[in-house]
Each structure stands twice: as structure tokens, then as C-alpha cells.
XYZ file of C-alpha atoms in Angstrom:
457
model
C 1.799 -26.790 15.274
C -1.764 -24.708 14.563
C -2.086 -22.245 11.911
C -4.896 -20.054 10.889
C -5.204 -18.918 7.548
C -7.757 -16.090 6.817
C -8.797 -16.802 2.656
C -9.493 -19.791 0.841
C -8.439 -18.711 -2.448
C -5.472 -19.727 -4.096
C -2.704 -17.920 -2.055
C -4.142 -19.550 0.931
C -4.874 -23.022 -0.423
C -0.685 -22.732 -1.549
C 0.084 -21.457 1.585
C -1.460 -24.329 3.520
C 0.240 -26.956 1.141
C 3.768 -25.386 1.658
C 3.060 -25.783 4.974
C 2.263 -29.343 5.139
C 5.274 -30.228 2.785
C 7.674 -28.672 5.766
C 5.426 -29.625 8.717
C 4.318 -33.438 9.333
C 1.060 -33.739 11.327
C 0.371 -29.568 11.017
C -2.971 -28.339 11.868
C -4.641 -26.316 9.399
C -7.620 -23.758 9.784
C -8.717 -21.887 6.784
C -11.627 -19.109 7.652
C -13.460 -18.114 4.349
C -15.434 -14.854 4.866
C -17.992 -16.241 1.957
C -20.189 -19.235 1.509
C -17.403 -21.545 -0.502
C -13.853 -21.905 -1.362
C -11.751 -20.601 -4.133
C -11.398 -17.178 -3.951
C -10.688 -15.758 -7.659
C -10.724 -18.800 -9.495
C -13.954 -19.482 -8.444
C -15.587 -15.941 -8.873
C -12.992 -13.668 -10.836
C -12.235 -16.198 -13.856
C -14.390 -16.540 -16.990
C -17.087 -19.337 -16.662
C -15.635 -20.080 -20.316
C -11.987 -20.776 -19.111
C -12.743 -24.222 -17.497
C -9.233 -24.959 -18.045
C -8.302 -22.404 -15.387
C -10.772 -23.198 -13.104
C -9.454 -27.090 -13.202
C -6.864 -25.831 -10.701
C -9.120 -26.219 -8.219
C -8.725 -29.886 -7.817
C -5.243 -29.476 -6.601
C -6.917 -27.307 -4.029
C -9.277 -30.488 -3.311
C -5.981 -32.626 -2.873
C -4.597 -29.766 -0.346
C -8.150 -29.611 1.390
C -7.747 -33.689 1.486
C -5.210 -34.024 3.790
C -5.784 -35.442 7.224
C -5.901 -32.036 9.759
C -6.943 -29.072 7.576
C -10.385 -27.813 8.210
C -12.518 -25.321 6.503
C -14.935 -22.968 8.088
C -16.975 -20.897 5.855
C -18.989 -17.457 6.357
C -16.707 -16.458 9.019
C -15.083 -12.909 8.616
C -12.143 -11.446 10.183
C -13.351 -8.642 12.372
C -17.050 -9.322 12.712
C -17.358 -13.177 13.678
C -13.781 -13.570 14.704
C -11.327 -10.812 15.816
C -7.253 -11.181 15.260
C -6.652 -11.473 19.247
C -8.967 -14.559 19.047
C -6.595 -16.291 16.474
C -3.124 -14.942 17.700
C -3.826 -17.059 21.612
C -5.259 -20.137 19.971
C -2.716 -20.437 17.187
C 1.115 -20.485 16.378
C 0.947 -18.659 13.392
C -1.768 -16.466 11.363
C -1.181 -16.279 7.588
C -3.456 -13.276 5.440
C -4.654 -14.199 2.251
C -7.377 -11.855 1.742
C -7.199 -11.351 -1.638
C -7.862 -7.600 -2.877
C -11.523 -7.307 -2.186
C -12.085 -3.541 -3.980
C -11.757 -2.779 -7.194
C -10.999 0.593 -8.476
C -12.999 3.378 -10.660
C -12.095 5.440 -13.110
C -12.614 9.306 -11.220
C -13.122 11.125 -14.137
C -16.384 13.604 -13.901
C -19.594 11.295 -14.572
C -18.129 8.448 -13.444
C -20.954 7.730 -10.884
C -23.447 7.762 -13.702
C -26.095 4.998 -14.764
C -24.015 3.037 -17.204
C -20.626 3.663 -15.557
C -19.271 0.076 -13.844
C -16.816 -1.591 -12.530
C -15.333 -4.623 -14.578
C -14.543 -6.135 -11.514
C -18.020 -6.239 -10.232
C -19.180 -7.422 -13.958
C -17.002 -10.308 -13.536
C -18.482 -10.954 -10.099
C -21.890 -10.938 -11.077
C -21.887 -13.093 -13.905
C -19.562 -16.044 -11.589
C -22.709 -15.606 -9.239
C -20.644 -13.999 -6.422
C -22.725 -13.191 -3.653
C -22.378 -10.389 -2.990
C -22.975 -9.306 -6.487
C -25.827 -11.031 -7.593
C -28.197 -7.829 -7.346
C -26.453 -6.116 -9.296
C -28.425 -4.637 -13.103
C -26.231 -3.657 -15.986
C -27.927 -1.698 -18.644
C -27.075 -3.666 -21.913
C -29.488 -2.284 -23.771
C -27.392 -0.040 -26.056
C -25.157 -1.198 -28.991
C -21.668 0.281 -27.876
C -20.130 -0.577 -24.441
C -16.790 0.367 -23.600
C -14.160 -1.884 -21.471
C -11.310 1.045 -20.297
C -8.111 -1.384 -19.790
C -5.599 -3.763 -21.322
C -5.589 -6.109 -19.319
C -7.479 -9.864 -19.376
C -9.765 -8.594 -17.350
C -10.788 -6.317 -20.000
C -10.471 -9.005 -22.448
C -12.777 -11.325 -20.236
C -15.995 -8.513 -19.853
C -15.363 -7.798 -23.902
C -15.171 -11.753 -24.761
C -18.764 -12.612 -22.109
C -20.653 -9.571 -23.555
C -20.086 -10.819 -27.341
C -20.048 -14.879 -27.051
C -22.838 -16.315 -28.622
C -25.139 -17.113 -25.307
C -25.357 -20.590 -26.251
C -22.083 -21.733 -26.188
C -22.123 -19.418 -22.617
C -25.236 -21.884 -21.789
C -23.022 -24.659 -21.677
C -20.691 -22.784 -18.642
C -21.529 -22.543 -15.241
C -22.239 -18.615 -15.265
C -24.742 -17.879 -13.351
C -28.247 -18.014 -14.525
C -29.659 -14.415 -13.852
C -26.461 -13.217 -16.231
C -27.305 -15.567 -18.855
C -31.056 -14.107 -18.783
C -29.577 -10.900 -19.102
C -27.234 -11.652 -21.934
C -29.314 -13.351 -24.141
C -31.352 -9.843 -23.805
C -28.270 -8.223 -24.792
C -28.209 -5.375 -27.676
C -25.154 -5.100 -27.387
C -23.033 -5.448 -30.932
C -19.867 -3.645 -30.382
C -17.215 -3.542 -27.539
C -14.107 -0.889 -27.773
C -11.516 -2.085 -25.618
C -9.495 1.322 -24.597
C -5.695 2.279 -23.000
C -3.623 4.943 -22.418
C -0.542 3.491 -23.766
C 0.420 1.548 -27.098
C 0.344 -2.037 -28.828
C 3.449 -2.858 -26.808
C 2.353 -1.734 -23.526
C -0.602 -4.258 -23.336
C -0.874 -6.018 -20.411
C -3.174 -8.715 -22.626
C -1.824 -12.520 -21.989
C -1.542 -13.644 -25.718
C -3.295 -17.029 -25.553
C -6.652 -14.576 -24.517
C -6.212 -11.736 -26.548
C -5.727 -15.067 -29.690
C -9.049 -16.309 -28.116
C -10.514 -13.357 -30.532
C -9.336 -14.917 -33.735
C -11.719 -17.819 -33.436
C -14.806 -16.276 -31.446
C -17.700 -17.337 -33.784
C -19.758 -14.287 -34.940
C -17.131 -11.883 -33.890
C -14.475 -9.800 -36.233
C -11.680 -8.040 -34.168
C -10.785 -4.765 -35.272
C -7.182 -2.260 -34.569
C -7.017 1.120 -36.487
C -3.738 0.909 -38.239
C -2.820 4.360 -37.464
C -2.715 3.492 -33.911
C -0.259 0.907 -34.251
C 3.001 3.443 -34.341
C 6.268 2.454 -32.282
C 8.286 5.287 -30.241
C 12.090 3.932 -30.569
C 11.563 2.965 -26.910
C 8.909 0.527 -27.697
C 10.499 -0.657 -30.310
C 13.115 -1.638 -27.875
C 10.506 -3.149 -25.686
C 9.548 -5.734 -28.435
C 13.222 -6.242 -29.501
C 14.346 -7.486 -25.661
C 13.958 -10.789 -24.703
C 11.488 -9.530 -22.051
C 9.183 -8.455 -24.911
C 8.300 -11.664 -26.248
C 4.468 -11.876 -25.022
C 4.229 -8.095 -26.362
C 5.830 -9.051 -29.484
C 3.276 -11.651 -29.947
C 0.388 -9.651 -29.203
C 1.641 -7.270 -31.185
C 2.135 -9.354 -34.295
C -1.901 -10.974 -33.922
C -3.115 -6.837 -33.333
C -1.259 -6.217 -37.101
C -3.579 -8.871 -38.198
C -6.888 -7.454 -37.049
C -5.726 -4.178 -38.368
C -5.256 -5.837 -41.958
C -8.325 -7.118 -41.974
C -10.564 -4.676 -44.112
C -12.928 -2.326 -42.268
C -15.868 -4.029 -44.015
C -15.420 -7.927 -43.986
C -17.711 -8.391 -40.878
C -20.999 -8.616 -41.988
C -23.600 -6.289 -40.872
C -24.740 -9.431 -38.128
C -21.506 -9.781 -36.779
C -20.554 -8.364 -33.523
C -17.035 -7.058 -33.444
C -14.061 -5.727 -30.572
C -12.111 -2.924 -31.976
C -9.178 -2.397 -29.855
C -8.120 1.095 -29.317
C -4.760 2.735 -28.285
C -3.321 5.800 -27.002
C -6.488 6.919 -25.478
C -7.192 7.768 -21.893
C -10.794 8.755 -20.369
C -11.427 12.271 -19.789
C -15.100 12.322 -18.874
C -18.555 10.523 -19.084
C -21.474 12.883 -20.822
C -25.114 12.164 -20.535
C -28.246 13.995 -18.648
C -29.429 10.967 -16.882
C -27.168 8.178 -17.677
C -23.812 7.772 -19.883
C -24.486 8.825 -23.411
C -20.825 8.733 -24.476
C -16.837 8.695 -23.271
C -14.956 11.482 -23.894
C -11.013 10.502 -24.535
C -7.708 12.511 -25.072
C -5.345 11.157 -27.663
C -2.279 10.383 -25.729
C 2.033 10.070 -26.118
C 4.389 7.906 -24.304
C 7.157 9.630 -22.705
C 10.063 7.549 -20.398
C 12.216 5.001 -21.060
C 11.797 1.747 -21.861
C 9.613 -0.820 -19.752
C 8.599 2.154 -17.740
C 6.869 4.700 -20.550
C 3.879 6.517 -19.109
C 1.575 8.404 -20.976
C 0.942 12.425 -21.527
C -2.788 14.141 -22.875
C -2.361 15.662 -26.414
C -4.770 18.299 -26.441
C -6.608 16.267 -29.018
C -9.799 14.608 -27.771
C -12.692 12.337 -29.356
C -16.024 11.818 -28.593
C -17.082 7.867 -28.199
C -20.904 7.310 -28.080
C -21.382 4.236 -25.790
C -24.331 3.522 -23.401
C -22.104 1.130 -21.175
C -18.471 1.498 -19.816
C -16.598 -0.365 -17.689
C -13.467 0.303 -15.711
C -10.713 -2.365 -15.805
C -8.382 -0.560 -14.201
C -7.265 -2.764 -11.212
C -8.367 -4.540 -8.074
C -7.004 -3.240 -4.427
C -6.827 -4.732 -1.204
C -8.795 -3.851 1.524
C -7.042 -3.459 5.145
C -7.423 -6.635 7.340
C -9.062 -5.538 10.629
C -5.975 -4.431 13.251
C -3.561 -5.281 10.924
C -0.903 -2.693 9.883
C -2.000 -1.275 6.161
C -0.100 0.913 3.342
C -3.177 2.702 2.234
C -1.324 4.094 -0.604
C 0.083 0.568 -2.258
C -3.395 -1.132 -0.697
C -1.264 -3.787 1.099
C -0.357 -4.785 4.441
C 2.943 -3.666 5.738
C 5.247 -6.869 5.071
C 9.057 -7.826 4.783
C 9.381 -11.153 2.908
C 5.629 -11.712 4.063
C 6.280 -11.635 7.825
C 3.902 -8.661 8.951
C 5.503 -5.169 10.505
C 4.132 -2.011 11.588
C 4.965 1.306 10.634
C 8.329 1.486 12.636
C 9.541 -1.828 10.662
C 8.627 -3.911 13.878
C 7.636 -7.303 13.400
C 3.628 -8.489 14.454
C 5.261 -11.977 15.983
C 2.888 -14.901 14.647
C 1.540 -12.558 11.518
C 2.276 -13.493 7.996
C 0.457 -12.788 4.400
C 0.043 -13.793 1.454
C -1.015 -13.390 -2.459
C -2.523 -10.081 -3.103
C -2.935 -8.406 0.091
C 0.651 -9.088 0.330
C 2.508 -7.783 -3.284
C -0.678 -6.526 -4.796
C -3.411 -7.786 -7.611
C -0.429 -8.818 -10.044
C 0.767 -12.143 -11.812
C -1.585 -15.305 -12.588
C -2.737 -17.875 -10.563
C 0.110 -20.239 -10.476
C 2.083 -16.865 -9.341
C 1.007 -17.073 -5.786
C 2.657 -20.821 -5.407
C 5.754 -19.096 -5.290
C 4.831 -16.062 -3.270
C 3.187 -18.599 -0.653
C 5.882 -20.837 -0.326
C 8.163 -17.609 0.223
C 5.656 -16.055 3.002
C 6.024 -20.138 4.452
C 9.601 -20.164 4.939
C 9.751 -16.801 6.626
C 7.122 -18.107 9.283
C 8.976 -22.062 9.817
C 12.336 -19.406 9.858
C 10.770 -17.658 12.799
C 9.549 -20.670 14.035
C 13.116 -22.175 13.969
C 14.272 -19.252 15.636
C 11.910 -19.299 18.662
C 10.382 -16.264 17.694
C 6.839 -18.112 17.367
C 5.651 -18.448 21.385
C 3.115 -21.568 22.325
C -0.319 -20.067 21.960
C -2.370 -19.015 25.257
C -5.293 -20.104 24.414
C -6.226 -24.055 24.350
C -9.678 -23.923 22.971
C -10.643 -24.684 19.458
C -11.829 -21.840 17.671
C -14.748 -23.181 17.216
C -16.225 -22.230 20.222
C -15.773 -18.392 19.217
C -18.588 -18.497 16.747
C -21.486 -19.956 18.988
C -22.565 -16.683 19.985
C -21.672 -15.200 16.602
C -24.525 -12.508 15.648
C -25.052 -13.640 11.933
C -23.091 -16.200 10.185
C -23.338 -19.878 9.782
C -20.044 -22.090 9.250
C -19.119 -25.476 8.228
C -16.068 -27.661 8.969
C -15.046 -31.406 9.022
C -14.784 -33.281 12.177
C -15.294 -36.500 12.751
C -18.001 -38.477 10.950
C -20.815 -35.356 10.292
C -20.626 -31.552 9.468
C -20.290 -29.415 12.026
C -23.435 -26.525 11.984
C -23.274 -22.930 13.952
C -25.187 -22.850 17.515
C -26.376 -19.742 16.409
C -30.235 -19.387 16.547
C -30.160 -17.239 13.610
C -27.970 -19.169 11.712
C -29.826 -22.644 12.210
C -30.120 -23.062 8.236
C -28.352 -26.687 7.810
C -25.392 -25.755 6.259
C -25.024 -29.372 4.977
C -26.801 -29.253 2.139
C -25.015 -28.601 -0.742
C -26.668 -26.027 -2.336
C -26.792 -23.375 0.815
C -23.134 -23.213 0.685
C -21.745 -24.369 -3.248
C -25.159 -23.031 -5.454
C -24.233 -25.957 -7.171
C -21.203 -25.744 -9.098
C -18.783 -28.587 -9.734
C -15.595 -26.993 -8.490
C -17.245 -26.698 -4.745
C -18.857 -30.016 -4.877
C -15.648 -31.832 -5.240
C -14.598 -29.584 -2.239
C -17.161 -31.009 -0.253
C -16.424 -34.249 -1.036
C -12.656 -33.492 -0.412
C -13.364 -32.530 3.223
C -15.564 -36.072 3.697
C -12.494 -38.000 2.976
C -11.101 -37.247 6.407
């Protein structure tokens, strides 16, 4: 059996091990539109959270096994189309990933000093495609809009003392940056309570201990409507009720035990974004005071009439990532993910695509944590060995390795494991030896063990 799975983050490494659990002597290819493996873990979490990146050596074990092969800078739709996987393979499993990230669309959003958090994050993992990116840090007030660890992660890089960041693998050209940094004070902003926030507690504790830093809550913005209450009562609450129990303690703290060094977070609540101000470039954030209304575990939030003005010279949007429609594969613009029951692929009828699965967050959306997409993998796997069980997968038309698709690519290089050397693209324009390490891993641990990973077989 041949599979093709388009993303090399961690829905697609889980979606190639379920598959070799079921499948003895399966043939794995994974296309990776970028230069190395890992998707998210490798460019969307914290250089600081090496714990989290560690995951990536079960992703080495995956890569290790005799038959999977990895081919890098190839993209769906402009080095390889769909119709060339669907005749040279049984199956063709999505993990894409969502690729966008979404703004705030308030008026001066597309100011100087108006980002995206997602991009932030980007830029200082040394993503590629972000690395030209400037971010004006000169002020002493940047706002993070979200409440999610997202949020927490741009608020947490943008205070940490640079040296401890020094000893993390984020990327040089944000290190330069941050240890030019004037900034002193991050407000991290939402439109809903305490007991709404979306904050994993073991991050949002990571606060308590951040050397130089004092966290900060306004106790008048920790009030409970009787249907949060009920939130933090229910046994579902018990990450909220944690939270909510370390935000009482930054508001206890008094408003002048930081000294006038420190840095501090203040985390702000029942605030949502209105506008940007400035002539040239943001100058401030202009927020309405907000109230939940709706029932419990599925409150919303409603303007007051009563706004504030926040003077800031930097604010970024953590308000979500979004997928990003695969080419000639059915989409739901409005959720941003492709058109799926139980991750077999359908079109807008409900029709099945026969041989097209997904996975991760093109599939349910940019929700859960890492480990999450284990599960949603392995239930994306046993729809496609279902079908496969059924007859409904067909023997693929095509008997050439898709390999030979690429030699008269226009601009990409690729890499893959055959035999005893790497194989390098035919391309003349792509002749750059794609062997050495540092054109495809700049360097970092987690993609040399991947390397080595693939030379075991």
C-alpha cells in the first residue's frame, strides 16, 4: 500500500505512525512545502519550551522506520498537483496545518505597529518565510489582544531577560532585536472574564517565577456573573478554576511592589478592541468595557458604551490561526477547513473524494495541543484502512515514483532517503546540494536528529 501525506507536522507525522501500526510493510511519502520537518512544534512553539519541542524525537522514531520518505520544499499545487498523487498512490492524507492567521479588523488595524502574533511567533522560531519581517519595539507598552498561550508566549519572549533567551534556539536576528528592546510593559487583553481564559495553567504559572517580571490583574476586573461561577464550580472548570485562583494572586499583590526596573504583564479583562489611533503609526488601542451574556460554557460578550484609551506603540493580534484551502480540494471558507466526515474528504453535495483524507487542523480547526492530533490522526486512519477494507480505495494508475514529477519543477529543491546517498532535484535552478545540513535544518537540533533519522534506513 502507498500513501502520500501532504505536511510534516505533527498531524502528519501521527498520521503516518497510525498507519504503520495497522499496515506492515506500508509505503510512506510525506511532502513538506518548507525546508524541514515539524510543522508547529518546530516554528509555532516558544524556543523556551524545550520540553514541548522534545516531541519531536518520537517524530524521528516515526521518520525511522524502514519505507517512509521525506521530500522537502515541495508544495501542493505549484511543484506537485493533487491528480499527480491520486494515480501514483492509494490514499492521500491533508495535514496542512492552518497556514493564516487572523487580524483584528478594527479601523487602523493595517497601521505600523499593528501585528499578527502569529507571525511574531514565526519570526522569532526563524520560519522562513518570516524572517524579514521588523517589529517596532521601540516603545514601552505593547499590547497582546487574546487569552490564549499564544498570547501568553509573545507576552513571556518580549519580557524574558535576553540572556536566559540566549541559551534557546530562537533565531538570531530576534535575539538582536530583543536585546534592543524598550519594551517594559505588556497588557495582555480579552473580551470575556477570568473564567473564560483560554490560558493552559502550567503557562499562565510560568509568570510567577519569570525573573525581573511582576504580573499584575486589576481586582475590579475579577467579578463572576452566576454563570461563571457555574463554570468554575463544574468539573469541566478545573483548569479555569486554577487559573483563576493564580490571577487572585497577581491581583493581591500591591500595585507598587515591582520596582521601578522591573518589567511587568498586567492582564486585563472584559475589554474588546475598538480601534487603533495614531497619524503615522499606532499611538494607542482604543477598548470598550464589555458584559457576558449566555449561558454557561457558551457566554459571549456585549460593548458597554464605556470605552478606555490604552497608549501602546505595539499590538498584536492573538486571535486565532485559519487554514488555508488545499489546491482542488473541497473548502468551507467560513469554518477555514476542508469539507470532511470523520476525516474522509466530501464535496459540497456530501460526496466522498475516494482516496482523500485529512488531518489535524485543516481538518477540525487550530484547536487542542499537540498530543491532540494523535487522536484525531488515528481517527482520520481508520476511516481510510475502513475504505480500504471496503474496496472503496482502487489500485493507483500510475506506476512511477513521484519523484520523477519534480525534475522539471520550476523552483524548488527536495530531499529524500533512498538507498545509500540523498537524493538532490534535477532542476538547474535548484542545483544547491541540499545535503548539507544547514541549507535545509539552519542548524537546529530537532532537524538534525531528523536527518540522522532518515540515514538509518
Amino acid at each position: 500500500m502507498r500513501i502520500a501525506i501532504i505536511g510534516s507536522g505533527p498531524s502528519g507525522f501521527y498520521a503516518a505512525e497510525a498507519v504503520q501500526k495497522k499496515v506492515p510493510g506500508v509505503a510512506i511519502d510525506m511532502f513538506e512545502r518548507l525546508h524541514a520537518p515539524y510543522g508547529l512544534v518546530r516554528y509555532g512553539v516558544a524556543p523556551d519550551h524545550e520540553k514541548l519541542k522534545s516531541v519531536t524525537k518520537v517524530f524521528d522514531m516515526i521518520a525511522a522506520k524502514p519505507g517512509l520518505r521525506w521530500f522537502g520544499q515541495v508544495e501542493l499545487g505549484r511543484d506537485i498537483q493533487l491528480e499527480d498523487l491520486t494515480r501514483r498512490y492509494h490514499a492521500v492524507v491533508l495535514a496542512t496545518g492552518a497556514q493564516a492567521s487572523r487580524r483584528l479588523g478594527i479601523p487602523g488595524d493595517d497601521k505600523p505597529g499593528s501585528y499578527n502574533a502569529a507571525d511574531f511567533v514565526a519570526w522569532y522560531n526563524g520560519h522562513p518565510d518570516f524572517r524579514h519581517l521588523r517589529f517596532d519595539l521601540s516603545g514601552e507598552t505593547a499590547v497582546v489582544v487574546g487569552h490564549g498561550n499564544v498570547a501568553l508566549d509573545v507576552a513571556r519572549i518580549l519580557l524574558k531577560p535576553v540572556d536566559e533567551l540566549a541559551s534557546t534556539e530562537i533565531a538570531s536576528h530576534a535575539l538582536e532585536a530583543l536585546r534592543n528592546s524598550k519594551v517594559r510593559k505588556v497588557c495582555v487583553v480579552g473580551r470575556r472574564g477570568p473564567a473564560q481564559a483560554k490560558f493552559t495553567n502550567k503557562e499562565l504559572a510560568e509568570f510567577e517565577q519569570l525573573a525581573g517580571v511582576s504580573a499584575l490583574v486589576r481586582d475590579d476586573e475579577m467579578a463572576f456573573n452566576e454563570a461563571s461561577r457555574f463554570e468554575l464550580e463544574s468539573p469541566a472548570g478545573d483548569e479555569a478554576r486554577r487559573n483563576v485562583a493564580l490571577l487572585r494572586k497577581f491581583a493581591e499583590a500591591p500595585a507598587d511592589a515591582a520596582s521601578p526596573n522591573e518589567r511587568c504583564i498586567e492582564f486585563r479583562f472584559y475589554l474588546a478592541p475598538v480601534r487603533l489611533e495614531g497619524e503615522e503609526e499606532v499611538a494607542a488601542l482604543v477598548l470598550e468595557r464589555t458584559a457576558l451574556t449566555g449561558s454557561a460554557f457558551q457566554q459571549g460578550s456585549r460593548g458597554t458604551g464605556e470605552f478606555l484609551l490604552m497608549p501602546c506603540h505595539a499590538v498584536f493580534a492573538s486571535v486565532g490561526y485559519k487554514g488555508v484551502a488545499p489546491a482542488n480540494v473541497p473548502f468551507d471558507a467560513r469554518a477555514a477547513t476542508v469539507r470532511h466526515v470523520n476525516g474522509r474528504i466530501v464535496d459540497e453535495t456530501g460526496a466522498q473524494r475516494p482516496g482523500l483524507y485529512c488531518t489535524g487542523w485543516i481538518k477540525r480547526g487550530p484547536s487542542g495541543v499537540i498530543g491532540t492530533n494523535r487522536n484525531d490522526s488515528s481517527e482520520t486512519v481508520a476511516t481510510l484502512l475502513a475504505d480500504l477494507r471496503a474496496g472503496a480505495l482502487g489500485e493507483p494508475a500510475a506506476d512511477g515514483d513521484i519523484a520523477t514529477c519534480f525534475a522539471t519543477a520550476a523552483s524548488t529543491s527536495w530531499t529524500s532517503r533512498r538507498g545509500p546517498g540523498w537524493i538532490r532535484s534535477k532542476n538547474k535552478r535548484a542545483r544547491a546540494p541540499v545535503k548539507r545540513e544547514k541549507n535545509w535544518s539552519t542548524g537546529t537540533k530537532c532537524a538534525r536528529r531528523f536527518k540522522q533519522s532518515l540515514d538509518l534506513h
